[in-house]
Short mmCIF file of C-alpha atoms in Angstrom, two decimals:
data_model
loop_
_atom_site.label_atom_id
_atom_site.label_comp_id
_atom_site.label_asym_id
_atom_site.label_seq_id
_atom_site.Cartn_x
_atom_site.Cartn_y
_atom_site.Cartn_z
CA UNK A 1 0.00 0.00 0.00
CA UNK A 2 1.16 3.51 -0.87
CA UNK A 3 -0.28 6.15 1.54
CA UNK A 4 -0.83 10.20 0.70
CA UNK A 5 -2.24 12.29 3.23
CA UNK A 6 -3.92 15.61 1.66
CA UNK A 7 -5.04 18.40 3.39
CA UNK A 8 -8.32 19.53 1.04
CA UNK A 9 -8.19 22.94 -0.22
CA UNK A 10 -10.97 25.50 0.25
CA UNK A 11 -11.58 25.51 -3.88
CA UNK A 12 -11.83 21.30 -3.27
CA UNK A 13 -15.30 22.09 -1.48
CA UNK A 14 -18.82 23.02 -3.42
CA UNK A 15 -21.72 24.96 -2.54
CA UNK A 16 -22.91 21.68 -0.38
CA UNK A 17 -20.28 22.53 2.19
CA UNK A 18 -18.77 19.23 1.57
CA UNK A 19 -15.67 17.66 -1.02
CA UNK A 20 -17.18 17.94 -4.66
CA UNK A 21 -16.90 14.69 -6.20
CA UNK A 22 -14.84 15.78 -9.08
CA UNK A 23 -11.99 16.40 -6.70
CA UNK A 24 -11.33 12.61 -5.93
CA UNK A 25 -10.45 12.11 -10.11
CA UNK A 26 -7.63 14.39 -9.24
CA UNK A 27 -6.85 13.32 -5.87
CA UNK A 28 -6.64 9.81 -6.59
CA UNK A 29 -4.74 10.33 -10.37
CA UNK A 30 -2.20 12.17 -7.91
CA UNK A 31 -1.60 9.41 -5.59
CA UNK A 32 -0.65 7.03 -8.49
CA UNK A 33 2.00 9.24 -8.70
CA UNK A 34 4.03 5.93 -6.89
CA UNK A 35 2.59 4.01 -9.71
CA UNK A 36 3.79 5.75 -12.28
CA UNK A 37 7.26 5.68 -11.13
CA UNK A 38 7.42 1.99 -11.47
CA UNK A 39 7.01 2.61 -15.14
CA UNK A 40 9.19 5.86 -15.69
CA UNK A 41 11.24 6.13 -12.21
CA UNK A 42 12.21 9.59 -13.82
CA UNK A 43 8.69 10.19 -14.23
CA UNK A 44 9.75 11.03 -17.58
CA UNK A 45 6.99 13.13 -19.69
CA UNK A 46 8.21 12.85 -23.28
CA UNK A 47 8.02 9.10 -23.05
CA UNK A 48 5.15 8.76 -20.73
CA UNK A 49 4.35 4.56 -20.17
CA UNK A 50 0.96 4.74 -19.21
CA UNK A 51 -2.60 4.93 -20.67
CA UNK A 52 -5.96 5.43 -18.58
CA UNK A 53 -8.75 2.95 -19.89
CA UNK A 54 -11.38 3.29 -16.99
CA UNK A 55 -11.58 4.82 -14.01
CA UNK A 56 -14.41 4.00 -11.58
CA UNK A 57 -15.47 5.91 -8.47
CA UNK A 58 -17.86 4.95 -5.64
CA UNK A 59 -18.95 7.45 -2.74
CA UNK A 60 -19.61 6.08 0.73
CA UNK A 61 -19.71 9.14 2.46
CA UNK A 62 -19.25 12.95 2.76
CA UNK A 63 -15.61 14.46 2.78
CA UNK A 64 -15.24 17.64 4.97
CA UNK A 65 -13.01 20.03 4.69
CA UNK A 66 -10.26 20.99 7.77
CA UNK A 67 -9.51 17.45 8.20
CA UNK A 68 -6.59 15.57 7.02
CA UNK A 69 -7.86 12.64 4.57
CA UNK A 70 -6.03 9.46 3.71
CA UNK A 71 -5.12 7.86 0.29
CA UNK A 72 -4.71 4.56 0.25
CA UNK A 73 -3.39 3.12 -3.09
CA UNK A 74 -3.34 -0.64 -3.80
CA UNK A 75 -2.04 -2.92 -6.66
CA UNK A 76 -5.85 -5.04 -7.61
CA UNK A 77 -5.10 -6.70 -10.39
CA UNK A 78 -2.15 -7.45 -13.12
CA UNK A 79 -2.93 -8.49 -16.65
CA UNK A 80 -0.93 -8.75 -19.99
CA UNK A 81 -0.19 -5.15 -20.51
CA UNK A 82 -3.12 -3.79 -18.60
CA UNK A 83 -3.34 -3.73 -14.65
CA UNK A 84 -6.36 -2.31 -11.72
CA UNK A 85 -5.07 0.56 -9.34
CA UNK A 86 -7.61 0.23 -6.07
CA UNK A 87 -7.88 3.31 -3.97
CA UNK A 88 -9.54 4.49 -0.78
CA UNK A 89 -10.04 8.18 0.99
CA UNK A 90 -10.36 8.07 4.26
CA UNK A 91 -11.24 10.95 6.90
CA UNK A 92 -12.01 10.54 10.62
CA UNK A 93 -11.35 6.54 10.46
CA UNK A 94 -14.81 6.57 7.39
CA UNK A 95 -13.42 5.41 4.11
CA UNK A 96 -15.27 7.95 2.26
CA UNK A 97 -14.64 7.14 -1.12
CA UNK A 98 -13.13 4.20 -3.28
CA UNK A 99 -12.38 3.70 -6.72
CA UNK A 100 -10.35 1.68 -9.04
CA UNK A 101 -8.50 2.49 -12.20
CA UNK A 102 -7.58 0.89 -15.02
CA UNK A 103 -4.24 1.40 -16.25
CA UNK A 104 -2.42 0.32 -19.67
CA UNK A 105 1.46 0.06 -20.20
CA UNK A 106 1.35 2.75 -23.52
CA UNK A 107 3.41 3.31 -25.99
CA UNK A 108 2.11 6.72 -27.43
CA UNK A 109 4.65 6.50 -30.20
CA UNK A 110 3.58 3.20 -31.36
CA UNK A 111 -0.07 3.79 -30.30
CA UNK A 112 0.05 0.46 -28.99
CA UNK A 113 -0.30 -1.62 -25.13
CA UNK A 114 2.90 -3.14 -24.29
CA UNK A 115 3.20 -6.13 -22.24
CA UNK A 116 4.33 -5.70 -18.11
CA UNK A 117 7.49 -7.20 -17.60
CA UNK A 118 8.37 -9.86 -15.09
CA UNK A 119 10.54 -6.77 -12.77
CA UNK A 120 7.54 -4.42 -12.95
CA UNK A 121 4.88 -7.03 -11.58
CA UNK A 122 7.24 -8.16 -9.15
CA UNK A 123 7.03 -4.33 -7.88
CA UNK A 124 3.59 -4.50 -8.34
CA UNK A 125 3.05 -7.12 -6.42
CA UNK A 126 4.67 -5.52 -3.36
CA UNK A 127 1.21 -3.38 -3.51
CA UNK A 128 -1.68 -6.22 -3.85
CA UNK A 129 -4.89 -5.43 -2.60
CA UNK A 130 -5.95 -7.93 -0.21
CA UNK A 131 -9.73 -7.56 0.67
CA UNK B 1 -30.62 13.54 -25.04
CA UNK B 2 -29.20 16.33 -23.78
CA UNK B 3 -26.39 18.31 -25.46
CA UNK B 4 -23.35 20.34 -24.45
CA UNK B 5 -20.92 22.28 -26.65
CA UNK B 6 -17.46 22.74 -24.63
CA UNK B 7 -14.42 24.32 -26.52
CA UNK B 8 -11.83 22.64 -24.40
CA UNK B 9 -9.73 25.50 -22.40
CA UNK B 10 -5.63 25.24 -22.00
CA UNK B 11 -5.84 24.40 -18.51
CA UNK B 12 -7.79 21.40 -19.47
CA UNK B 13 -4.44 19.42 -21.23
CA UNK B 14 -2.13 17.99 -19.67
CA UNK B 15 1.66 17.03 -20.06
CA UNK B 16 0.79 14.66 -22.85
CA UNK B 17 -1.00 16.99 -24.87
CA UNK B 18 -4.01 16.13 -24.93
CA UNK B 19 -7.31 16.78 -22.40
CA UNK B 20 -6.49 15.23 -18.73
CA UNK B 21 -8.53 12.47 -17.88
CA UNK B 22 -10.01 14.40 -14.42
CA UNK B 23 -11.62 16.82 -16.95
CA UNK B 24 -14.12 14.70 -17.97
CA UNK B 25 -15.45 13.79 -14.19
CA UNK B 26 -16.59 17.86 -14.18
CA UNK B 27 -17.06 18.57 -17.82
CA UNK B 28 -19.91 15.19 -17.47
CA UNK B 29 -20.90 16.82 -13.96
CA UNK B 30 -21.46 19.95 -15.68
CA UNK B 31 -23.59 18.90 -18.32
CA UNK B 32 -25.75 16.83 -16.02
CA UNK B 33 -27.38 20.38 -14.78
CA UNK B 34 -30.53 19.52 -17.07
CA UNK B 35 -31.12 16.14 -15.08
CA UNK B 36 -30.45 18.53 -11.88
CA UNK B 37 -33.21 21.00 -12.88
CA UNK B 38 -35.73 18.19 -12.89
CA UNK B 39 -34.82 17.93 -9.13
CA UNK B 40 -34.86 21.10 -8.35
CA UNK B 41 -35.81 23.62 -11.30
CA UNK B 42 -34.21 26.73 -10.00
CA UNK B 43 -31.02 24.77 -8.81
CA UNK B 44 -31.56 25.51 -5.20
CA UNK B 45 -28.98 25.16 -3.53
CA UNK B 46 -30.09 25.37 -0.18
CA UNK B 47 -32.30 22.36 -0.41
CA UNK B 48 -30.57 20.59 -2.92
CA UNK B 49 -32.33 17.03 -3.56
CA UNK B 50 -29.39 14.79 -5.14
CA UNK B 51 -26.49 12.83 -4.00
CA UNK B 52 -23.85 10.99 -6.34
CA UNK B 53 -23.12 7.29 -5.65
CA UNK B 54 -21.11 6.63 -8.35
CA UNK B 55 -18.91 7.78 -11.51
CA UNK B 56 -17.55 5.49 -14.07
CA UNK B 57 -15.66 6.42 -17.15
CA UNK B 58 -13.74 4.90 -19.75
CA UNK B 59 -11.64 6.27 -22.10
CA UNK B 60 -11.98 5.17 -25.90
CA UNK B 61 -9.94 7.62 -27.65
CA UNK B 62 -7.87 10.60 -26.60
CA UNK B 63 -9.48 13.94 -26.49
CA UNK B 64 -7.68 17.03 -27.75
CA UNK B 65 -7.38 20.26 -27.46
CA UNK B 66 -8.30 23.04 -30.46
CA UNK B 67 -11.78 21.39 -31.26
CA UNK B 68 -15.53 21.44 -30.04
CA UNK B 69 -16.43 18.44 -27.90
CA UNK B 70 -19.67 17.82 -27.80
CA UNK B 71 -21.74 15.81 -24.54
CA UNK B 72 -24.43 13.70 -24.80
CA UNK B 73 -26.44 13.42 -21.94
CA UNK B 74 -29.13 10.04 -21.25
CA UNK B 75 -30.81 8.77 -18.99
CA UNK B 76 -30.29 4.68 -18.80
CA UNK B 77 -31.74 3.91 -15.89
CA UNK B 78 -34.83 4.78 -13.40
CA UNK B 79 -34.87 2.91 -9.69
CA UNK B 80 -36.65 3.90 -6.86
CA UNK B 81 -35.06 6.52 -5.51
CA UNK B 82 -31.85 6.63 -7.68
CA UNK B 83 -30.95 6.56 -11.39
CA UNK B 84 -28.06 6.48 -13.86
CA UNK B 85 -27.07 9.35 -15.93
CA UNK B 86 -25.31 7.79 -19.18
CA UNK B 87 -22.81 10.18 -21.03
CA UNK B 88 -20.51 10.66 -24.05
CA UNK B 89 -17.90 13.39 -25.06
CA UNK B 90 -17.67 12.89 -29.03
CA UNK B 91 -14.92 15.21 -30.82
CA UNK B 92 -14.18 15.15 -34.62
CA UNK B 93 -16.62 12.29 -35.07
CA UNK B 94 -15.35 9.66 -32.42
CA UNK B 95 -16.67 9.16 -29.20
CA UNK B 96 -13.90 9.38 -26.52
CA UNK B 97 -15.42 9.21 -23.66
CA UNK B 98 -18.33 7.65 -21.78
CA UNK B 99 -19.46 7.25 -18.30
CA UNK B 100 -22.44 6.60 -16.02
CA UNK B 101 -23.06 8.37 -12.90
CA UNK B 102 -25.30 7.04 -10.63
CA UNK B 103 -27.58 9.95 -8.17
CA UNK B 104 -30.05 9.23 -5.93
CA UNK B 105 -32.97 11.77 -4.63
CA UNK B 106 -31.63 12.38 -1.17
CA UNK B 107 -33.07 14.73 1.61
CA UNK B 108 -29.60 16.05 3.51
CA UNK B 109 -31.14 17.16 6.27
CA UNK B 110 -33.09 13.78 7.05
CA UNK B 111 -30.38 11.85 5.89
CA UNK B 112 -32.21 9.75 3.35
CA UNK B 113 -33.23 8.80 0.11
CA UNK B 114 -36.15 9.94 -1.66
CA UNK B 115 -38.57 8.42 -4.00
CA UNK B 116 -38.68 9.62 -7.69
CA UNK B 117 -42.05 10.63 -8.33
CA UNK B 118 -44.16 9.48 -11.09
CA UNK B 119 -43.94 12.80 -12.29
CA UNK B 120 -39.99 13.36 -12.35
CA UNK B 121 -39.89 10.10 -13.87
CA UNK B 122 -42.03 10.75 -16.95
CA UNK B 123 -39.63 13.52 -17.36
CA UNK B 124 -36.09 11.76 -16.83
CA UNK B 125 -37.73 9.71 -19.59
CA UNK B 126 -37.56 11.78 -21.95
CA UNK B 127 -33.96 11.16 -22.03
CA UNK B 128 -34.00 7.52 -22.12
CA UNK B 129 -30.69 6.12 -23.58
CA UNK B 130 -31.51 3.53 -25.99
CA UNK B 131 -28.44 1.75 -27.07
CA UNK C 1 -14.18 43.01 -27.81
CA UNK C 2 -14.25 38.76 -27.60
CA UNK C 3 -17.39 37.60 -25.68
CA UNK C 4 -17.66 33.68 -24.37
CA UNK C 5 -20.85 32.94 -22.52
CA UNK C 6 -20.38 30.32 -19.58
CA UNK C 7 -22.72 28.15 -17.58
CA UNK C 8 -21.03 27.85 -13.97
CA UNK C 9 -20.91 23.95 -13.45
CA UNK C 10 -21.74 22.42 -10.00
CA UNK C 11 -18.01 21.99 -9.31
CA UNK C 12 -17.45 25.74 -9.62
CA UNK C 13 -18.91 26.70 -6.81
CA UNK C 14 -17.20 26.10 -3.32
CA UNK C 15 -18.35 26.08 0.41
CA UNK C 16 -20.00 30.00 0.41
CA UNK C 17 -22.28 28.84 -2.18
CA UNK C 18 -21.05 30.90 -5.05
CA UNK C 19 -18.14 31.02 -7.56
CA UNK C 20 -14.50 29.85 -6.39
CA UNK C 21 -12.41 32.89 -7.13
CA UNK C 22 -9.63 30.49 -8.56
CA UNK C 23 -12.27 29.76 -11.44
CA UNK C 24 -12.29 33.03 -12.77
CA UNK C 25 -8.31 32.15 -13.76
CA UNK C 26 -9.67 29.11 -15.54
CA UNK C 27 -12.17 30.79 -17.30
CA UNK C 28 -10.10 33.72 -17.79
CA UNK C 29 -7.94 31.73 -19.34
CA UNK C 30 -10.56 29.87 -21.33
CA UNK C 31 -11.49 32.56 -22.65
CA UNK C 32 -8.43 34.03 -24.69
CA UNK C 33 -8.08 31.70 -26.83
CA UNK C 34 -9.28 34.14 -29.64
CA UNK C 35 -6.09 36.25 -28.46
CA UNK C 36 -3.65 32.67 -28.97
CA UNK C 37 -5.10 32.51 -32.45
CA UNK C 38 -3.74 35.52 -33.01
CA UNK C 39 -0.28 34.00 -32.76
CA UNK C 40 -0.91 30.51 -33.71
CA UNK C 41 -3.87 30.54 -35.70
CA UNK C 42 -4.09 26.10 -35.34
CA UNK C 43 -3.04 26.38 -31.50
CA UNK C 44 -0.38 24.36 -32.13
CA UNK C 45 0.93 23.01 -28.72
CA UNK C 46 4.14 21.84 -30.18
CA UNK C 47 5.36 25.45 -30.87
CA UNK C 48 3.42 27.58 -28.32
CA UNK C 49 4.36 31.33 -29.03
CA UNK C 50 3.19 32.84 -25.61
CA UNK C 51 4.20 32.95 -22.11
CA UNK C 52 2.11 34.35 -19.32
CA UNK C 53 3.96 37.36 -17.26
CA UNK C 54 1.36 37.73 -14.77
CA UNK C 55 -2.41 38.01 -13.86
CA UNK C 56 -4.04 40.06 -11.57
CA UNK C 57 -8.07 39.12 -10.71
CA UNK C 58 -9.86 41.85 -9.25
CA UNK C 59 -13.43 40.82 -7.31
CA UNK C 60 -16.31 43.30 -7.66
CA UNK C 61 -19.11 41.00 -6.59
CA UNK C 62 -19.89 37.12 -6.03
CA UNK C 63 -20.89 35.44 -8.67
CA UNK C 64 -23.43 32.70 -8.26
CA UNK C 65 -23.86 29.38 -9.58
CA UNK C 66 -27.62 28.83 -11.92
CA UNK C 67 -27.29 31.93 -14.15
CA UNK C 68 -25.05 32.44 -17.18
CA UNK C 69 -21.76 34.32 -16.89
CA UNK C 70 -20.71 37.09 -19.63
CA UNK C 71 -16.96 37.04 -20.35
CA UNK C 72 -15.36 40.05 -21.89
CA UNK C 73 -12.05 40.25 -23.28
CA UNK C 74 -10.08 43.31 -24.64
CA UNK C 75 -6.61 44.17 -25.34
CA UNK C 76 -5.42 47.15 -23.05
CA UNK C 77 -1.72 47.46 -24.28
CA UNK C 78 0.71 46.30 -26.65
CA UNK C 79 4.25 46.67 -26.27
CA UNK C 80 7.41 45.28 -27.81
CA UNK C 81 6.98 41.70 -27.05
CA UNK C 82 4.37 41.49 -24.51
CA UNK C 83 0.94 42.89 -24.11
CA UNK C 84 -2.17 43.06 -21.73
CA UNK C 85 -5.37 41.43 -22.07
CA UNK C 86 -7.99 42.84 -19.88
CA UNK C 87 -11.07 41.28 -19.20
CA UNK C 88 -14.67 41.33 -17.07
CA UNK C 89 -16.83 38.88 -16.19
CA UNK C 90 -20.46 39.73 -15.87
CA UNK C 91 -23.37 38.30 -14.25
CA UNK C 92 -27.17 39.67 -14.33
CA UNK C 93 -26.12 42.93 -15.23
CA UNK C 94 -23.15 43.03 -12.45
CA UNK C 95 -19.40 43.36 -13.34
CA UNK C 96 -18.61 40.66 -11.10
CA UNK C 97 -14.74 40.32 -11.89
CA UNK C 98 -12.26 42.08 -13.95
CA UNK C 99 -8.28 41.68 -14.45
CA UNK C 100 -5.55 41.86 -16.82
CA UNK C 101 -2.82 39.08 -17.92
CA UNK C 102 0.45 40.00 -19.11
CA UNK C 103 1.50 37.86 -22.09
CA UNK C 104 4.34 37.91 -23.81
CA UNK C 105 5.73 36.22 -27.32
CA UNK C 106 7.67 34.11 -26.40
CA UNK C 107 10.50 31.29 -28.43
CA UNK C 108 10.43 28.34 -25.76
CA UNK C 109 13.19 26.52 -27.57
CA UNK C 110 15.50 29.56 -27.90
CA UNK C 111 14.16 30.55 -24.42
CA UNK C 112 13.65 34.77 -25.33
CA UNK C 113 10.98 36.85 -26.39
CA UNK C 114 9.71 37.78 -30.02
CA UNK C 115 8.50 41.14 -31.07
CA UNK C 116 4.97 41.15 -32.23
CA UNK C 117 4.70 42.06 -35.46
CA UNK C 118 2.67 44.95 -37.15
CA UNK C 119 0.19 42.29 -38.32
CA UNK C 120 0.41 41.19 -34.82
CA UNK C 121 -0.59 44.61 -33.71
CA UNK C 122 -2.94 45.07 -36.36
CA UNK C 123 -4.97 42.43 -35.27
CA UNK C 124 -4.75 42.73 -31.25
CA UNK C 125 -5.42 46.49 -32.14
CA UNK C 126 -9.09 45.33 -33.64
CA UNK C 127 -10.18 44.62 -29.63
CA UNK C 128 -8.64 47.37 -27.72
CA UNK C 129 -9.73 48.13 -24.31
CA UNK C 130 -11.45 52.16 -24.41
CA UNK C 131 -12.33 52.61 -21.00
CA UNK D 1 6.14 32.86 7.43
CA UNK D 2 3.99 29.37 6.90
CA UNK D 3 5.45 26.48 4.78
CA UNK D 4 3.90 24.36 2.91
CA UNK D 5 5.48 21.50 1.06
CA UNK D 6 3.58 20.21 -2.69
CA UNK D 7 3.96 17.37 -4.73
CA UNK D 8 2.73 18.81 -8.31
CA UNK D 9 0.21 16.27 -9.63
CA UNK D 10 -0.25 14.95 -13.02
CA UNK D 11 -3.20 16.92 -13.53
CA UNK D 12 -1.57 20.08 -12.26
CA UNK D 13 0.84 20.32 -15.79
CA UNK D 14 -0.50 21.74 -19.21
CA UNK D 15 0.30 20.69 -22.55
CA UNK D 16 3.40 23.06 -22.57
CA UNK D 17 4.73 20.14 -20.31
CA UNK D 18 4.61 22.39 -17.18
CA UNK D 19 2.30 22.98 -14.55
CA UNK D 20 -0.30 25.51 -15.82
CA UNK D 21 -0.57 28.95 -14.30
CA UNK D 22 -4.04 29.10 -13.25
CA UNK D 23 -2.71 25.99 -10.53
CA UNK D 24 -0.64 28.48 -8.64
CA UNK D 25 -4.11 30.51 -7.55
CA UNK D 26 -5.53 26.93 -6.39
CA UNK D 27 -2.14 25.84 -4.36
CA UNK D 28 -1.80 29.96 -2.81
CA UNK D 29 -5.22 30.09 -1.90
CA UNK D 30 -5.01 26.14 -0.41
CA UNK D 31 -1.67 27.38 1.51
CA UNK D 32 -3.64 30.80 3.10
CA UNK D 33 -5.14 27.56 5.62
CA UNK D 34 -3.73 29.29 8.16
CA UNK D 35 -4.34 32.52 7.43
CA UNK D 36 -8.11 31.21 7.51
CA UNK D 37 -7.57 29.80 11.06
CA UNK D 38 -6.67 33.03 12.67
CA UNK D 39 -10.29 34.51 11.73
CA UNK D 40 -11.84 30.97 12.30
CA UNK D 41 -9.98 28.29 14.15
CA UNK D 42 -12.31 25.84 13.52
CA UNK D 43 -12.54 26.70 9.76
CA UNK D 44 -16.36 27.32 10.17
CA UNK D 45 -17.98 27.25 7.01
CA UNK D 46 -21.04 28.40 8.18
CA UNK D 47 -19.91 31.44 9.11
CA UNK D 48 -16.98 32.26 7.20
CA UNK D 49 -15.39 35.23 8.18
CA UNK D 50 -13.16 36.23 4.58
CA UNK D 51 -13.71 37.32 1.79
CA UNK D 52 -11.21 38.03 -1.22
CA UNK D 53 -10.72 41.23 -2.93
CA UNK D 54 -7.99 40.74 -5.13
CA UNK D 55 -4.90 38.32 -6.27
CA UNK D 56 -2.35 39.06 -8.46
CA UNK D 57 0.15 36.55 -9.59
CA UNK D 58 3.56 36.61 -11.19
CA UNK D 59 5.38 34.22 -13.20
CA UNK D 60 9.35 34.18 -12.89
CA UNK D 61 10.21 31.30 -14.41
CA UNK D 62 8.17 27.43 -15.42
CA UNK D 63 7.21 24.94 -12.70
CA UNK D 64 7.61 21.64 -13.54
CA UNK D 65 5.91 17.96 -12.51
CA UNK D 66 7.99 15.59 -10.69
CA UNK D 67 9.50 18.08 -7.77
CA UNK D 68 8.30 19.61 -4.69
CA UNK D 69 7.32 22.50 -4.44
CA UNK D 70 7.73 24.70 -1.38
CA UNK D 71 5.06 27.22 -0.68
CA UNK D 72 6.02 30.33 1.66
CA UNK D 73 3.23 32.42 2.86
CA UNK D 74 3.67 35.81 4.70
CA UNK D 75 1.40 38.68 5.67
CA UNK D 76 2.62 41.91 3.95
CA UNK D 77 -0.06 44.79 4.66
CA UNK D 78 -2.76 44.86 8.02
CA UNK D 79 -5.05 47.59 7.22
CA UNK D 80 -8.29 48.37 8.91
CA UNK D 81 -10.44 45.12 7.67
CA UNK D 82 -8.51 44.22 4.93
CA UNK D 83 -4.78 42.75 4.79
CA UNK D 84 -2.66 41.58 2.55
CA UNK D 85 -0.95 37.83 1.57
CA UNK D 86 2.36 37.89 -0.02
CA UNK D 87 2.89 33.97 -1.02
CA UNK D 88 6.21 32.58 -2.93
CA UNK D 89 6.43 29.29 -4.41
CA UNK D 90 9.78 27.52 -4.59
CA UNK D 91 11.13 24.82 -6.96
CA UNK D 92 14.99 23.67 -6.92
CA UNK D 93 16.13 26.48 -5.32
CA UNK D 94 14.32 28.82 -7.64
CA UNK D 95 11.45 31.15 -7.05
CA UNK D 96 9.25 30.32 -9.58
CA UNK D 97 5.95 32.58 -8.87
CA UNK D 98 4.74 34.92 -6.20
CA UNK D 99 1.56 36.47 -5.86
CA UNK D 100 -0.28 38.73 -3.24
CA UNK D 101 -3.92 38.21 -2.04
CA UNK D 102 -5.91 40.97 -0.43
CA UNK D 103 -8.31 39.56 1.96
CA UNK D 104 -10.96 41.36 4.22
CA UNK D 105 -12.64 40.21 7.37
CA UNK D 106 -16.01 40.08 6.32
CA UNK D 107 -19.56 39.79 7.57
CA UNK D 108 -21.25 37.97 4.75
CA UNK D 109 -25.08 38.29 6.69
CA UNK D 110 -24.35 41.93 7.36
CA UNK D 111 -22.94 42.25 3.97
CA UNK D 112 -20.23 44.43 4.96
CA UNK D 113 -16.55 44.77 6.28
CA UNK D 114 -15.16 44.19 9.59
CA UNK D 115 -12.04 45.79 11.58
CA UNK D 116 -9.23 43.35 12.36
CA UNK D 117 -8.83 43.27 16.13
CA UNK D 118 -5.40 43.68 18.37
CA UNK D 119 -5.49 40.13 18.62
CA UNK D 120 -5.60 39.49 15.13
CA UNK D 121 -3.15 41.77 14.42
CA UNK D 122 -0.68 40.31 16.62
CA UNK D 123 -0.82 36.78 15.12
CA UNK D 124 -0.40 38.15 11.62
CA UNK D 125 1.98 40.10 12.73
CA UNK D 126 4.10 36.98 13.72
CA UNK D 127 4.61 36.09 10.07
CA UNK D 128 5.18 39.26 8.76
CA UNK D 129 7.25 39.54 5.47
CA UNK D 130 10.33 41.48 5.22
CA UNK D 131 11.67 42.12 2.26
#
């Protein structure tokens, strides 16, 4: 598991007084951040690895802000050149939100999925999701 | 259907050039505010009646920046107190994105879900998706 | 004068119940892309001829989510290499915000500044700012 | 001065490859938390006690994904209600962009201004910028 701990920003919250939902997209894109670096350790933008194919979110609960919340990033599943990211927010011991995305080894150049090598699922694997 | 014309803006790429994946959580929130008026016809927010559940997209085809991107909104499915919102983002004739959002009628202040009415669902039908 | 009408979307708005004031850089933003065309009539992002110098956002009055936002863009100044693009948003009648961003022509692979040209000028000249 | 420590996220950069400008007015105004907690410890939302008159931002040089960056935050001006927020941010050593907010304590149900108090005055005193 890869943790992030984010304090939310005012601009996070909408005119329910609570997280806006579109804020977890970018909170949770950020803490594959760790991810990423298993693919490009330089994080390297002009030969960027990775494509998104899905990205699912489910809310539980409310997020508040001016209270720390916790990203919890998970390795769910590996395929041939494609592999789930699981993720969880949590504030005030609630997991708020969860949501898993789908990413695909890329190569932009190419335009086409290239398979995950032996070393990368090995540091995958260091991250399984156990449920 | 429901349709929205967006002319992506700068800030909407990202390092690889083309529209960030985030976007399309707000630019598909956005264009749900005809399904919100049905709810609530002078988007009150005081008293506002909805709560999201759920967001799932997936990515078909990158999205760029330079060109119109148009959103189709539907309706695909009508429970008892919730319902999905089905959407697309089509630019240049392809359709690049699409995602389902799932809301449910919710009263804040009680804490609960609400009922669609016969009347509110005559009207979300209107936008039935048929695939 | 450029003019861009926007619909605030629900993720606009933060916990007061009205407009974020870091939206009105987005849409500020958003809404010069006439001025780009100016120097890169395809908005090419592979040879991007501007930089921004600074922006300065000036708020009037709060603008509110459910009613349709004017945005008004002018040219104030031009100089050698840089220039100023002022601009207002209005809502129901109300100047709600107003500010100006520096830009400058700029060579990002020889890292300097280019002069704008008397086309250049020409054109900008077309939307100039009279107070 | 406050300090504040960012890890740009992939959604933060632009299709120049850097992160966008209109970022820096999200990250100042998330790092002016504590500025907020001086006028409302608890961050009450409900009766927030702040409202923004003005930011201006300038750009010395690009920010780029893949380093922190350091946020420094310092009160420059105490007037009678208003005050101002004089915010660097920092990436390898450089500054990259600094920016001043004006703020004024606010009564948003009385619809008008309110005078900063000794005691307020002190604590922003304590992180006053010198130049």
């Amino acid at each position: 598991m890869w943790q992030e701990i984010i304090s939310p920003r005012f601009s996070d919250t909408d005119a329910l007084g609570h997280i806006n939902n579109t804020v977890f997209a970018v909170w949770f894109e950020g803490a594959r951040q760790d991810v990423f670096k298993i693919f490009t350790p330089e994080l390297n933008l002009r030969q960027w690895p990775l494509i998104i194919a899905s990205v699912k979110l489910d809310y539980h609960a409310q997020t508040h802000y001016g209270a720390d919340v916790e990203i919890r990033t998970y390795i769910s599943r590996i395929g041939g050149s494609s592999f789930d990211v699981y993720q969880e927010a949590w504030q005030h011991g609630v997991k708020t939100v969860s949501g898993t995305a789908v990413l695909v080894q890329f190569d932009y150049a190419a335009n086409k999925a290239v398979a995950i090598s032996a070393e990368q699922k090995q540091q995958l694997n260091q991250h399984q999701y156990k449920a």
